[in-house]
CSV table of C-alpha atoms and ligand atoms in Angstrom, one decimal:
chain,number,residue,atom,x,y,z
S,3,MET,CA,-3.5,20.8,-5.7
S,4,THR,CA,0.1,22.0,-5.5
S,5,ASP,CA,2.8,22.5,-8.0
S,6,ASP,CA,5.5,21.6,-5.5
S,7,PRO,CA,7.5,18.7,-7.1
S,8,ALA,CA,7.6,17.1,-3.7
S,9,PHE,CA,3.9,16.3,-4.2
S,10,ASN,CA,4.2,15.1,-7.8
S,11,ASP,CA,4.4,11.4,-7.3
S,12,PHE,CA,6.0,10.5,-10.7
S,13,ALA,CA,8.6,13.3,-10.3
S,14,VAL,CA,9.4,11.9,-6.8
S,15,ALA,CA,9.6,8.3,-8.1
S,16,GLN,CA,11.9,9.3,-11.0
S,17,GLY,CA,14.0,11.6,-8.8
S,18,GLN,CA,14.4,8.7,-6.3
S,19,PHE,CA,15.3,6.3,-9.1
S,20,ASP,CA,17.9,8.7,-10.6
S,21,ARG,CA,19.6,9.2,-7.2
S,22,ILE,CA,19.8,5.4,-6.5
S,23,ALA,CA,21.0,4.8,-10.1
S,24,ASP,CA,23.8,7.3,-9.5
S,25,LEU,CA,24.6,5.6,-6.2
S,26,MET,CA,24.8,2.2,-7.9
S,27,GLY,CA,26.6,3.4,-11.0
S,28,LEU,CA,23.8,1.9,-13.2
S,29,GLU,CA,24.7,1.8,-16.9
S,30,SER,CA,22.7,4.0,-19.3
S,31,PRO,CA,20.5,1.6,-21.2
S,32,THR,CA,19.2,0.1,-17.9
S,33,ARG,CA,18.5,3.6,-16.6
S,34,ARG,CA,16.6,4.6,-19.6
S,35,LEU,CA,14.6,1.3,-19.6
S,36,LEU,CA,13.7,1.5,-15.9
S,37,ARG,CA,13.0,5.2,-15.6
S,38,GLN,CA,9.8,4.9,-17.7
S,39,PRO,CA,7.0,2.4,-17.7
S,40,MET,CA,7.2,-0.2,-20.5
S,41,HIS,CA,3.5,0.1,-21.5
S,42,GLU,CA,0.8,2.6,-20.9
S,43,HIS,CA,-2.8,2.0,-21.9
S,44,ARG,CA,-5.8,4.3,-21.9
S,45,PHE,CA,-9.2,3.0,-22.8
S,46,GLN,CA,-12.7,4.4,-23.0
S,47,MET,CA,-15.4,2.6,-21.0
S,48,PRO,CA,-19.0,3.4,-22.1
S,49,LEU,CA,-21.3,2.7,-19.1
S,50,ARG,CA,-25.0,2.4,-19.2
S,51,MET,CA,-26.4,4.2,-16.1
S,52,ASP,CA,-29.5,3.0,-14.3
S,53,ASP,CA,-31.5,5.8,-15.8
S,54,GLY,CA,-30.6,4.7,-19.4
S,55,ARG,CA,-28.0,7.4,-20.1
S,56,ILE,CA,-24.5,6.4,-21.3
S,57,GLU,CA,-21.6,7.9,-19.5
S,58,ILE,CA,-18.0,7.5,-20.8
S,59,TYR,CA,-15.4,6.7,-18.2
S,60,GLU,CA,-11.7,6.6,-18.8
S,61,GLY,CA,-9.5,3.7,-17.7
S,62,HIS,CA,-5.7,3.6,-17.4
S,63,ARG,CA,-3.3,0.8,-16.9
S,64,VAL,CA,0.4,1.4,-16.6
S,65,GLN,CA,2.7,-1.6,-16.7
S,66,HIS,CA,6.1,-0.4,-15.5
S,67,ASN,CA,8.1,-3.6,-15.8
S,68,ASP,CA,7.4,-7.4,-15.9
S,69,ILE,CA,10.9,-8.9,-16.3
S,70,ARG,CA,10.6,-10.8,-12.9
S,71,GLY,CA,7.1,-12.2,-13.6
S,72,PRO,CA,3.6,-11.1,-14.6
S,73,SER,CA,3.0,-7.5,-13.6
S,74,TRP,CA,0.8,-7.0,-10.6
S,75,GLY,CA,-0.9,-4.0,-9.2
S,76,GLY,CA,-4.0,-2.3,-8.0
S,77,VAL,CA,-7.1,-0.8,-9.6
S,78,ARG,CA,-8.1,2.5,-8.1
S,79,PHE,CA,-11.5,4.2,-8.4
S,80,HIS,CA,-10.9,7.8,-7.5
S,81,PRO,CA,-12.4,11.0,-8.9
S,82,MET,CA,-9.0,12.8,-8.9
S,83,GLU,CA,-7.0,9.9,-10.4
S,84,SER,CA,-4.0,11.2,-12.3
S,85,ILE,CA,-1.8,9.4,-14.8
S,86,ASP,CA,1.3,10.6,-13.0
S,87,THR,CA,0.2,9.0,-9.7
S,88,ILE,CA,-0.5,5.7,-11.6
S,89,ARG,CA,2.9,5.8,-13.3
S,90,ALA,CA,4.6,6.3,-9.9
S,91,LEU,CA,2.7,3.6,-8.2
S,92,ALA,CA,3.4,1.2,-11.0
S,93,MET,CA,7.2,1.9,-10.7
S,94,TRP,CA,7.1,1.6,-6.9
S,95,MET,CA,5.3,-1.8,-7.3
S,96,THR,CA,8.1,-3.1,-9.5
S,97,TRP,CA,10.5,-2.2,-6.7
S,98,LYS,CA,8.3,-3.5,-3.9
S,99,THR,CA,7.8,-7.0,-5.5
S,100,ALA,CA,11.5,-7.2,-6.2
S,101,LEU,CA,12.4,-6.1,-2.7
S,102,VAL,CA,10.3,-8.8,-1.0
S,103,ASP,CA,11.4,-11.2,-3.7
S,104,VAL,CA,8.1,-12.3,-5.1
S,105,PRO,CA,8.2,-13.2,-8.9
S,106,LEU,CA,5.9,-10.5,-10.1
S,107,GLY,CA,6.4,-7.2,-11.9
S,108,GLY,CA,4.8,-3.8,-11.2
S,109,SER,CA,1.7,-2.2,-12.7
S,110,MET,CA,-1.1,0.0,-11.6
S,111,GLY,CA,-4.4,1.2,-13.0
S,112,GLY,CA,-7.5,3.2,-12.3
S,113,VAL,CA,-10.7,4.8,-13.4
S,114,ALA,CA,-11.4,8.4,-12.7
S,115,CYS,CA,-14.8,8.0,-10.9
S,116,ASP,CA,-16.3,8.3,-7.5
S,117,PRO,CA,-17.8,4.8,-6.7
S,118,HIS,CA,-19.9,6.4,-3.9
S,119,GLY,CA,-21.9,8.3,-6.6
S,120,LEU,CA,-22.7,5.0,-8.5
S,121,SER,CA,-25.4,2.5,-7.6
S,122,VAL,CA,-24.3,-1.1,-6.9
S,123,ASN,CA,-25.5,-2.2,-10.4
S,124,GLU,CA,-23.5,0.7,-12.0
S,125,GLN,CA,-20.4,-0.4,-10.0
S,126,GLU,CA,-20.8,-4.0,-11.2
S,127,ARG,CA,-21.1,-2.8,-14.9
S,128,LEU,CA,-18.0,-0.6,-14.4
S,129,CYS,CA,-16.0,-3.5,-13.1
S,130,ARG,CA,-17.1,-5.7,-16.0
S,131,ALA,CA,-16.3,-2.9,-18.5
S,132,TRP,CA,-12.8,-2.6,-17.0
S,133,ILE,CA,-12.2,-6.2,-18.1
S,134,ARG,CA,-14.0,-6.0,-21.5
S,135,ARG,CA,-12.8,-2.6,-22.6
S,136,SER,CA,-9.1,-3.0,-21.6
S,137,GLY,CA,-8.3,-4.8,-24.8
S,138,GLY,CA,-7.1,-8.1,-23.4
S,139,LEU,CA,-4.4,-6.7,-21.2
S,140,PHE,CA,-5.0,-9.1,-18.2
S,141,GLY,CA,-4.3,-12.7,-17.3
S,142,PRO,CA,-2.6,-14.7,-14.6
S,143,ALA,CA,0.6,-14.9,-16.7
S,144,ARG,CA,0.4,-11.3,-18.1
S,145,ASP,CA,-0.9,-8.6,-15.8
S,146,ILE,CA,-3.0,-9.1,-12.6
S,147,PRO,CA,-5.3,-6.4,-11.3
S,148,SER,CA,-5.8,-6.2,-7.6
S,149,ARG,CA,-7.8,-4.4,-5.0
S,150,ASP,CA,-6.6,-0.8,-4.1
S,151,MET,CA,-8.0,2.6,-3.2
S,152,MET,CA,-11.8,2.5,-3.2
S,153,THR,CA,-12.1,-0.9,-4.8
S,154,THR,CA,-13.5,-3.8,-2.8
S,155,ALA,CA,-13.3,-7.6,-2.7
S,156,GLN,CA,-16.8,-7.5,-4.4
S,157,HIS,CA,-15.4,-5.3,-7.3
S,158,MET,CA,-12.5,-7.7,-7.8
S,159,THR,CA,-14.9,-10.7,-7.8
S,160,TRP,CA,-17.1,-9.1,-10.5
S,161,MET,CA,-13.9,-8.5,-12.5
S,162,LEU,CA,-12.9,-12.1,-12.2
S,163,ASP,CA,-16.4,-13.3,-13.2
S,164,GLU,CA,-16.2,-11.2,-16.3
S,165,PHE,CA,-12.7,-12.3,-17.1
S,166,GLU,CA,-13.6,-16.0,-16.8
S,167,ALA,CA,-16.8,-15.5,-18.8
S,168,VAL,CA,-14.9,-13.9,-21.7
S,169,ARG,CA,-12.2,-16.6,-21.6
S,170,GLY,CA,-14.6,-19.5,-21.2
S,171,GLU,CA,-12.5,-21.1,-18.5
S,172,HIS,CA,-11.6,-20.8,-14.8
S,173,ALA,CA,-8.6,-18.6,-14.1
S,174,PRO,CA,-8.9,-17.4,-10.5
S,175,GLY,CA,-5.3,-16.2,-10.4
S,176,ALA,CA,-6.2,-13.5,-13.0
S,177,ILE,CA,-7.4,-11.1,-10.3
S,178,THR,CA,-6.4,-10.8,-6.6
S,179,GLY,CA,-8.1,-9.3,-3.6
S,180,LYS,CA,-11.3,-11.3,-4.3
S,181,THR,CA,-13.8,-12.5,-1.7
S,182,LEU,CA,-12.8,-15.6,0.2
S,183,ALA,CA,-15.5,-17.7,-1.5
S,184,ALA,CA,-14.2,-16.6,-4.9
S,185,GLY,CA,-10.7,-17.7,-4.2
S,186,GLY,CA,-9.4,-14.8,-2.0
S,187,SER,CA,-6.6,-15.7,0.5
S,188,ARG,CA,-7.1,-16.1,4.2
S,189,GLY,CA,-4.9,-13.6,6.0
S,190,ARG,CA,-5.3,-10.8,3.4
S,191,PRO,CA,-7.1,-8.5,5.8
S,192,GLU,CA,-4.4,-8.9,8.4
S,193,ALA,CA,-1.4,-9.0,6.1
S,194,THR,CA,-0.4,-5.4,5.8
S,195,GLY,CA,-0.9,-4.4,9.5
S,196,TYR,CA,0.5,-7.6,10.9
S,197,GLY,CA,3.4,-7.4,8.4
S,198,LEU,CA,4.3,-4.0,9.7
S,199,VAL,CA,4.4,-5.4,13.3
S,200,TYR,CA,6.8,-8.2,12.2
S,201,LEU,CA,9.1,-5.4,10.8
S,202,VAL,CA,8.8,-3.2,13.9
S,203,ARG,CA,9.7,-6.2,16.0
S,204,GLU,CA,12.9,-6.6,13.9
S,205,ALA,CA,13.7,-2.9,14.1
S,206,LEU,CA,13.3,-3.0,17.9
S,207,LYS,CA,15.8,-5.9,18.0
S,208,VAL,CA,18.3,-3.7,16.1
S,209,LEU,CA,17.8,-0.9,18.6
S,210,SER,CA,17.9,-3.3,21.6
S,211,LEU,CA,14.4,-2.3,22.7
S,212,ASP,CA,11.9,-4.8,24.2
S,213,PRO,CA,8.6,-4.4,22.4
S,214,ALA,CA,6.8,-4.8,25.7
S,215,SER,CA,8.4,-1.6,27.0
S,216,THR,CA,7.5,0.5,23.9
S,217,THR,CA,4.6,2.8,23.1
S,218,ALA,CA,3.3,4.0,19.7
S,219,SER,CA,1.1,6.6,18.1
S,220,VAL,CA,-0.9,5.7,15.0
S,221,GLN,CA,-2.3,7.9,12.3
S,222,GLY,CA,-5.5,6.2,10.8
S,223,PHE,CA,-7.9,3.6,12.0
S,224,GLY,CA,-8.6,1.6,8.9
S,225,ASN,CA,-7.5,-1.8,7.7
S,226,VAL,CA,-3.8,-1.3,8.2
S,227,ALA,CA,-3.9,0.6,11.5
S,228,GLN,CA,-6.4,-1.7,13.2
S,229,HIS,CA,-4.5,-4.9,12.4
S,230,PHE,CA,-1.2,-3.2,13.3
S,231,ILE,CA,-2.7,-2.3,16.7
S,232,GLU,CA,-4.1,-5.8,17.2
S,233,LEU,CA,-0.8,-7.6,16.8
S,234,TYR,CA,1.4,-4.8,18.4
S,235,HIS,CA,-0.7,-5.1,21.5
S,236,GLN,CA,-0.3,-8.9,21.4
S,237,ILE,CA,3.5,-8.5,21.5
S,238,GLY,CA,3.2,-6.3,24.5
S,239,GLY,CA,3.4,-2.7,23.1
S,240,ARG,CA,0.9,0.0,24.0
S,241,VAL,CA,-0.7,2.4,21.5
S,242,MET,CA,-1.3,5.7,23.3
S,243,SER,CA,-3.1,7.6,20.5
S,244,VAL,CA,-4.8,7.0,17.2
S,245,SER,CA,-6.3,9.5,14.7
S,246,SER,CA,-9.0,9.2,12.1
S,247,TRP,CA,-10.8,11.3,9.5
S,248,ASN,CA,-14.1,12.9,10.3
S,249,GLN,CA,-16.2,13.2,7.1
S,250,ARG,CA,-18.9,15.5,8.6
S,251,GLU,CA,-16.4,18.1,9.7
S,252,GLY,CA,-13.8,17.6,6.9
S,253,GLY,CA,-10.9,17.2,9.4
S,254,ALA,CA,-9.2,14.7,11.5
S,255,TYR,CA,-9.3,14.0,15.3
S,256,ALA,CA,-6.7,12.2,17.5
S,257,PHE,CA,-8.0,10.0,20.4
S,258,ARG,CA,-5.7,9.5,23.4
S,259,LYS,CA,-6.0,7.7,26.7
S,260,SER,CA,-3.3,8.1,29.4
S,261,ASP,CA,-2.9,4.3,29.9
S,262,GLY,CA,-3.2,3.4,26.2
S,263,ILE,CA,-6.1,2.9,23.8
S,264,ASP,CA,-8.4,-0.2,23.9
S,265,LEU,CA,-8.8,-1.5,20.3
S,266,GLY,CA,-12.2,-3.2,21.0
S,267,GLU,CA,-13.5,-0.1,22.6
S,268,LEU,CA,-12.6,2.2,19.7
S,269,ARG,CA,-13.8,-0.4,17.1
S,270,SER,CA,-17.2,-0.2,18.9
S,271,VAL,CA,-17.5,3.5,18.1
S,272,ALA,CA,-15.9,3.5,14.6
S,273,SER,CA,-17.6,3.2,11.3
S,274,ARG,CA,-16.8,0.4,8.8
S,275,MET,CA,-14.6,3.0,7.0
S,276,GLY,CA,-12.5,3.5,10.2
S,277,GLU,CA,-14.0,6.8,11.2
S,278,ILE,CA,-14.1,7.1,15.1
S,279,ASP,CA,-17.1,9.0,16.5
S,280,PRO,CA,-15.7,11.8,18.7
S,281,GLU,CA,-18.7,12.1,21.0
S,282,LYS,CA,-18.9,8.4,21.7
S,283,ALA,CA,-15.1,8.2,22.2
S,284,ARG,CA,-15.3,11.0,24.7
S,285,GLY,CA,-18.0,9.1,26.5
S,286,LEU,CA,-15.5,6.2,26.8
S,287,GLY,CA,-13.0,8.5,28.5
S,288,TYR,CA,-10.8,9.4,25.5
S,289,GLU,CA,-9.3,12.8,25.2
S,290,VAL,CA,-10.2,14.1,21.7
S,291,LEU,CA,-7.5,16.3,20.1
S,292,ASP,CA,-6.7,17.9,16.8
S,293,GLY,CA,-5.9,15.1,14.3
S,294,SER,CA,-2.3,16.3,13.7
S,295,THR,CA,-1.3,15.8,17.3
S,296,TRP,CA,-0.7,12.1,16.6
S,297,LEU,CA,2.7,13.3,15.5
S,298,GLU,CA,3.6,15.0,18.8
S,299,GLN,CA,3.0,12.2,21.2
S,300,PRO,CA,6.0,11.2,23.4
S,301,VAL,CA,6.1,7.6,22.2
S,302,ASP,CA,8.8,5.3,20.8
S,303,ILE,CA,7.2,4.5,17.5
S,304,LEU,CA,5.2,6.6,15.0
S,305,VAL,CA,3.0,4.7,12.6
S,306,PRO,CA,1.5,6.7,9.7
S,307,ALA,CA,-1.2,4.4,8.4
S,308,ALA,CA,-3.7,6.7,6.7
S,309,MET,CA,-2.6,8.4,3.5
S,310,GLU,CA,0.3,10.1,1.6
S,311,HIS,CA,2.2,13.3,2.4
S,312,GLN,CA,1.4,13.4,6.1
S,313,ILE,CA,4.9,14.2,7.3
S,314,THR,CA,6.4,17.2,5.6
S,315,LYS,CA,9.5,19.2,6.4
S,316,ASP,CA,7.4,21.6,8.5
S,317,ASP,CA,6.2,18.7,10.7
S,318,VAL,CA,9.5,17.2,11.7
S,319,ALA,CA,10.2,19.7,14.5
S,320,ARG,CA,6.9,18.6,16.1
S,321,ILE,CA,8.1,15.0,16.5
S,322,ALA,CA,8.9,14.2,20.2
S,323,PRO,CA,12.6,13.5,21.1
S,324,SER,CA,11.5,10.1,22.4
S,325,VAL,CA,10.6,8.8,18.9
S,326,ARG,CA,13.0,6.0,17.8
S,327,VAL,CA,11.1,4.4,14.9
S,328,LEU,CA,9.0,5.6,12.1
S,329,ALA,CA,7.1,2.6,10.7
S,330,GLU,CA,5.5,3.6,7.4
S,331,GLY,CA,2.2,1.7,6.8
S,332,ALA,CA,0.8,4.2,4.3
S,333,ASN,CA,2.2,4.8,0.9
S,334,ARG,CA,4.5,7.9,0.7
S,335,PRO,CA,3.6,9.3,4.1
S,336,THR,CA,6.9,11.2,4.3
S,337,THR,CA,8.0,13.8,1.7
S,338,PRO,CA,11.6,13.6,0.6
S,339,ASP,CA,12.7,16.8,2.4
S,340,ALA,CA,11.2,15.5,5.7
S,341,ASP,CA,12.9,12.2,5.1
S,342,ALA,CA,16.3,13.9,5.1
S,343,GLN,CA,15.6,15.7,8.4
S,344,LEU,CA,14.4,12.5,10.0
S,345,LEU,CA,17.6,10.8,9.1
S,346,GLU,CA,19.6,13.6,10.7
S,347,ARG,CA,17.6,12.9,13.8
S,348,GLU,CA,18.6,9.3,13.6
S,349,ILE,CA,15.1,8.0,13.6
S,350,PHE,CA,15.0,4.4,12.4
S,351,ILE,CA,12.7,4.4,9.3
S,352,ILE,CA,10.9,1.3,8.0
S,353,PRO,CA,10.2,2.7,4.5
S,354,ASP,CA,6.8,2.2,2.9
S,355,ILE,CA,8.2,0.0,0.2
S,356,LEU,CA,9.0,-2.5,2.9
S,357,GLY,CA,6.6,-1.5,5.6
S,358,ASN,CA,3.4,-2.2,3.8
S,359,ALA,CA,4.7,-5.0,1.6
S,360,GLY,CA,2.7,-7.6,3.6
S,361,GLY,CA,-0.3,-6.9,1.4
S,362,VAL,CA,1.6,-7.6,-1.9
S,363,ILE,CA,3.1,-10.8,-0.4
S,364,CYS,CA,-0.3,-12.1,0.6
S,365,SER,CA,-1.7,-11.3,-2.8
S,366,TYR,CA,1.1,-13.3,-4.3
S,367,PHE,CA,0.1,-16.1,-1.9
S,368,GLU,CA,-3.5,-15.7,-3.2
S,369,GLN,CA,-2.3,-16.2,-6.8
S,370,VAL,CA,-0.1,-19.2,-5.9
S,371,GLN,CA,-3.1,-20.9,-4.1
S,372,ASN,CA,-5.4,-20.1,-7.1
S,373,ASN,CA,-2.9,-21.4,-9.6
S,374,SER,CA,-2.4,-24.6,-7.7
S,375,ASN,CA,-6.0,-24.9,-6.6
S,376,TYR,CA,-4.9,-25.7,-3.1
S,377,TYR,CA,-5.7,-23.4,-0.2
S,378,TRP,CA,-3.6,-22.8,3.0
S,379,ARG,CA,-4.6,-22.3,6.6
S,380,LEU,CA,-4.4,-18.9,8.2
S,381,ASP,CA,-1.5,-19.9,10.5
S,382,GLU,CA,0.5,-21.2,7.5
S,383,ILE,CA,-0.1,-17.9,5.7
S,384,LEU,CA,1.0,-15.8,8.6
S,385,SER,CA,4.1,-17.7,9.3
S,386,LYS,CA,5.1,-17.6,5.6
S,387,LEU,CA,4.4,-13.9,5.6
S,388,ASP,CA,6.6,-13.4,8.7
S,389,ARG,CA,9.5,-15.4,7.2
S,390,GLN,CA,9.4,-13.5,3.9
S,391,LEU,CA,9.2,-10.0,5.5
S,392,THR,CA,11.8,-10.8,8.1
S,393,SER,CA,14.3,-12.0,5.5
S,394,ALA,CA,13.6,-8.8,3.5
S,395,PHE,CA,14.2,-6.7,6.6
S,396,ILE,CA,17.5,-8.5,7.4
S,397,ALA,CA,18.8,-8.0,3.9
S,398,VAL,CA,17.9,-4.3,4.0
S,399,ALA,CA,19.3,-3.7,7.5
S,400,ASP,CA,22.5,-5.5,6.6
S,401,LEU,CA,23.0,-3.4,3.5
S,402,SER,CA,22.1,-0.3,5.3
S,403,GLY,CA,24.6,-1.0,8.2
S,404,GLY,CA,27.3,-2.3,5.8
S,405,LYS,CA,27.2,0.6,3.3
S,406,GLY,CA,26.0,3.4,5.5
S,407,LEU,CA,22.8,3.8,3.5
S,408,SER,CA,19.4,4.8,4.9
S,409,MET,CA,16.9,2.0,5.1
S,410,ARG,CA,14.9,3.6,2.3
S,411,ASP,CA,17.9,3.8,0.0
S,412,ALA,CA,19.1,0.3,0.9
S,413,SER,CA,15.6,-1.1,0.1
S,414,LEU,CA,15.7,0.6,-3.3
S,415,VAL,CA,19.2,-0.5,-4.1
S,416,ILE,CA,18.3,-4.2,-3.4
S,417,ALA,CA,15.1,-3.9,-5.5
S,418,ILE,CA,16.6,-2.0,-8.4
S,419,ASP,CA,19.6,-4.3,-8.5
S,420,ARG,CA,17.4,-7.4,-8.7
S,421,VAL,CA,15.5,-6.0,-11.6
S,422,ALA,CA,18.6,-4.6,-13.4
S,423,THR,CA,20.5,-7.8,-13.0
S,424,LEU,CA,17.7,-9.8,-14.6
S,425,CYS,CA,17.5,-7.3,-17.4
S,426,ARG,CA,21.2,-8.0,-18.1
S,427,GLU,CA,20.9,-11.8,-17.8
S,428,ARG,CA,17.9,-11.9,-20.2
S,429,GLY,CA,19.7,-9.7,-22.6
S,430,TRP,CA,17.3,-6.7,-22.5
S,431,VAL,CA,20.2,-4.3,-21.9
H,520,LIG,P1,-8.6,2.5,5.0
H,520,LIG,O1,-9.4,3.3,4.0
H,520,LIG,O2,-9.1,1.2,5.6
H,520,LIG,O3,-8.3,3.5,6.3
H,520,LIG,C1,-7.8,4.8,6.2
H,520,LIG,C2,-7.9,5.4,7.6
H,520,LIG,O4,-7.2,6.6,7.6
H,520,LIG,C3,-9.3,5.7,8.1
H,520,LIG,O5,-9.4,5.3,9.4
H,520,LIG,C4,-9.4,7.2,7.9
H,520,LIG,O6,-10.3,7.7,8.8
H,520,LIG,C5,-8.0,7.6,8.2
H,520,LIG,N1,-7.6,8.9,7.7
H,520,LIG,C6,-7.7,9.4,6.5
H,520,LIG,N2,-7.2,10.6,6.4
H,520,LIG,C7,-6.8,10.9,7.6
H,520,LIG,C8,-6.1,12.0,8.2
H,520,LIG,N3,-5.8,13.1,7.5
H,520,LIG,N4,-5.8,12.0,9.5
H,520,LIG,C9,-6.1,10.9,10.3
H,520,LIG,N5,-6.7,9.8,9.8
H,520,LIG,C10,-7.0,9.8,8.5
H,520,LIG,O7,-7.1,2.4,4.4
H,520,LIG,P2,-6.0,1.3,4.6
H,520,LIG,O8,-6.3,0.1,3.8
H,520,LIG,O9,-5.9,1.1,6.1
H,520,LIG,O10,-4.7,2.0,4.0
H,520,LIG,C11,-4.1,3.0,4.7
H,520,LIG,C12,-2.8,3.4,3.9
H,520,LIG,O11,-2.0,2.2,3.7
H,520,LIG,C13,-3.0,3.9,2.5
H,520,LIG,O12,-2.0,4.8,2.2
H,520,LIG,C14,-2.9,2.7,1.6
H,520,LIG,O13,-2.5,3.1,0.3
H,520,LIG,C15,-1.7,2.0,2.3
H,520,LIG,N6,-1.7,0.6,2.0
H,520,LIG,C16,-2.7,-0.2,2.4
H,520,LIG,C17,-2.6,-1.6,2.1
H,520,LIG,C18,-3.6,-2.6,2.5
H,520,LIG,O14,-3.4,-3.8,2.4
H,520,LIG,N7,-4.8,-2.1,3.1
H,520,LIG,C19,-1.4,-2.1,1.4
H,520,LIG,C20,-0.4,-1.2,1.1
H,520,LIG,C21,-0.6,0.1,1.4
């Protein structure tokens, strides 16, 4: 843990909001309203363990703002979960849903626990307790929990089952990120990584670069990274290097091949959690390097798709002069001081709030399908996703070009303006 405010997510989120509010000349009541979450809930969750003991877990749900629609946001199971991170993520979710123009607000929740230390039955009871002990917070027209860090489609399906049992009626839109059979959406696994490729394609148009002549280096080899690579290869790009975490050694490795990586080949030597086996990769002809070297590759596009705080001010000098685009798949991969240096280097940034919004959009599609009880084909979902992200990109790029704002600031101005305008129209401020 560090005391550096650059690593306190809520301080970063509020600092970012204050800066944009100044830039927009936002009036005082709106500032005071949007700077804090509207509701915060903490609830105790007694859980009977397999050996008969009772453990007490603590759940949190923060609803930042729901003026644009029911609040929507993940449930995280993580031993180090902090209320400040949840507050920040709830605020960022309000901006993200507004930016991509889906009629939802922003919330986030979590339980401080390590699901790996719980049996399957204990995990099921924890998910059911999350619904029962939350005090009736949730519902398709109120607040919709979704899958997030260390929660799975199975967890979300147990939550839905409990919700419907308590309510005595079907309400599949109450929870998103469910299994397909329980009403999950086609395209959800692909949505975030493919969405990032649609945005990279648009960024390359702005820079007059042909995707087929570009190369990329990717941090991470999980859901977002693998789907990014899959579609980026289909549009002609070449990924030269990827990195992944190695649990046994408590560090990361980067894997590089001189003519570009082969996705199928690396998938065949990776675990379900996206951990690539270094020995097996070496056997396939990959160079195995220190994990942080993903950042130094002489490519056109860098794609952080692993975790937060991966590009700090000390890292920027390591980025090769060839890099033209930083496509943020992970949440908060770049610290604010690194961000300022990247702008000086004129690297085109697709900020996280836009870059990984494909997942939110597809979750919204899941809810729409659930509420109308009519399910779409994969090709329909992907083309709707492409249209929605592309129009968000064009709005951000136009504002950025027109007003001389960074892509990150332009994204936030659009999002905050949408929320603030509705607050005024509905008479909240
Ligand atoms: P994941 O758990 O499927 O994969 C994470 C990958 O990152 C794994 O391959 C892991 O080995 C690797 N990794 C972890 N630490 C690393 C390190 N220090 N160096 C190199 N590799 C490392 O996760 P995901 O779903 O792909 O999500 C990745 C990021 O994208 C997270 O920040 C997540 O919050 C964000 N995100 C994901 C979605 C989504 O739909 N999955 C949506 C929005 C945002």
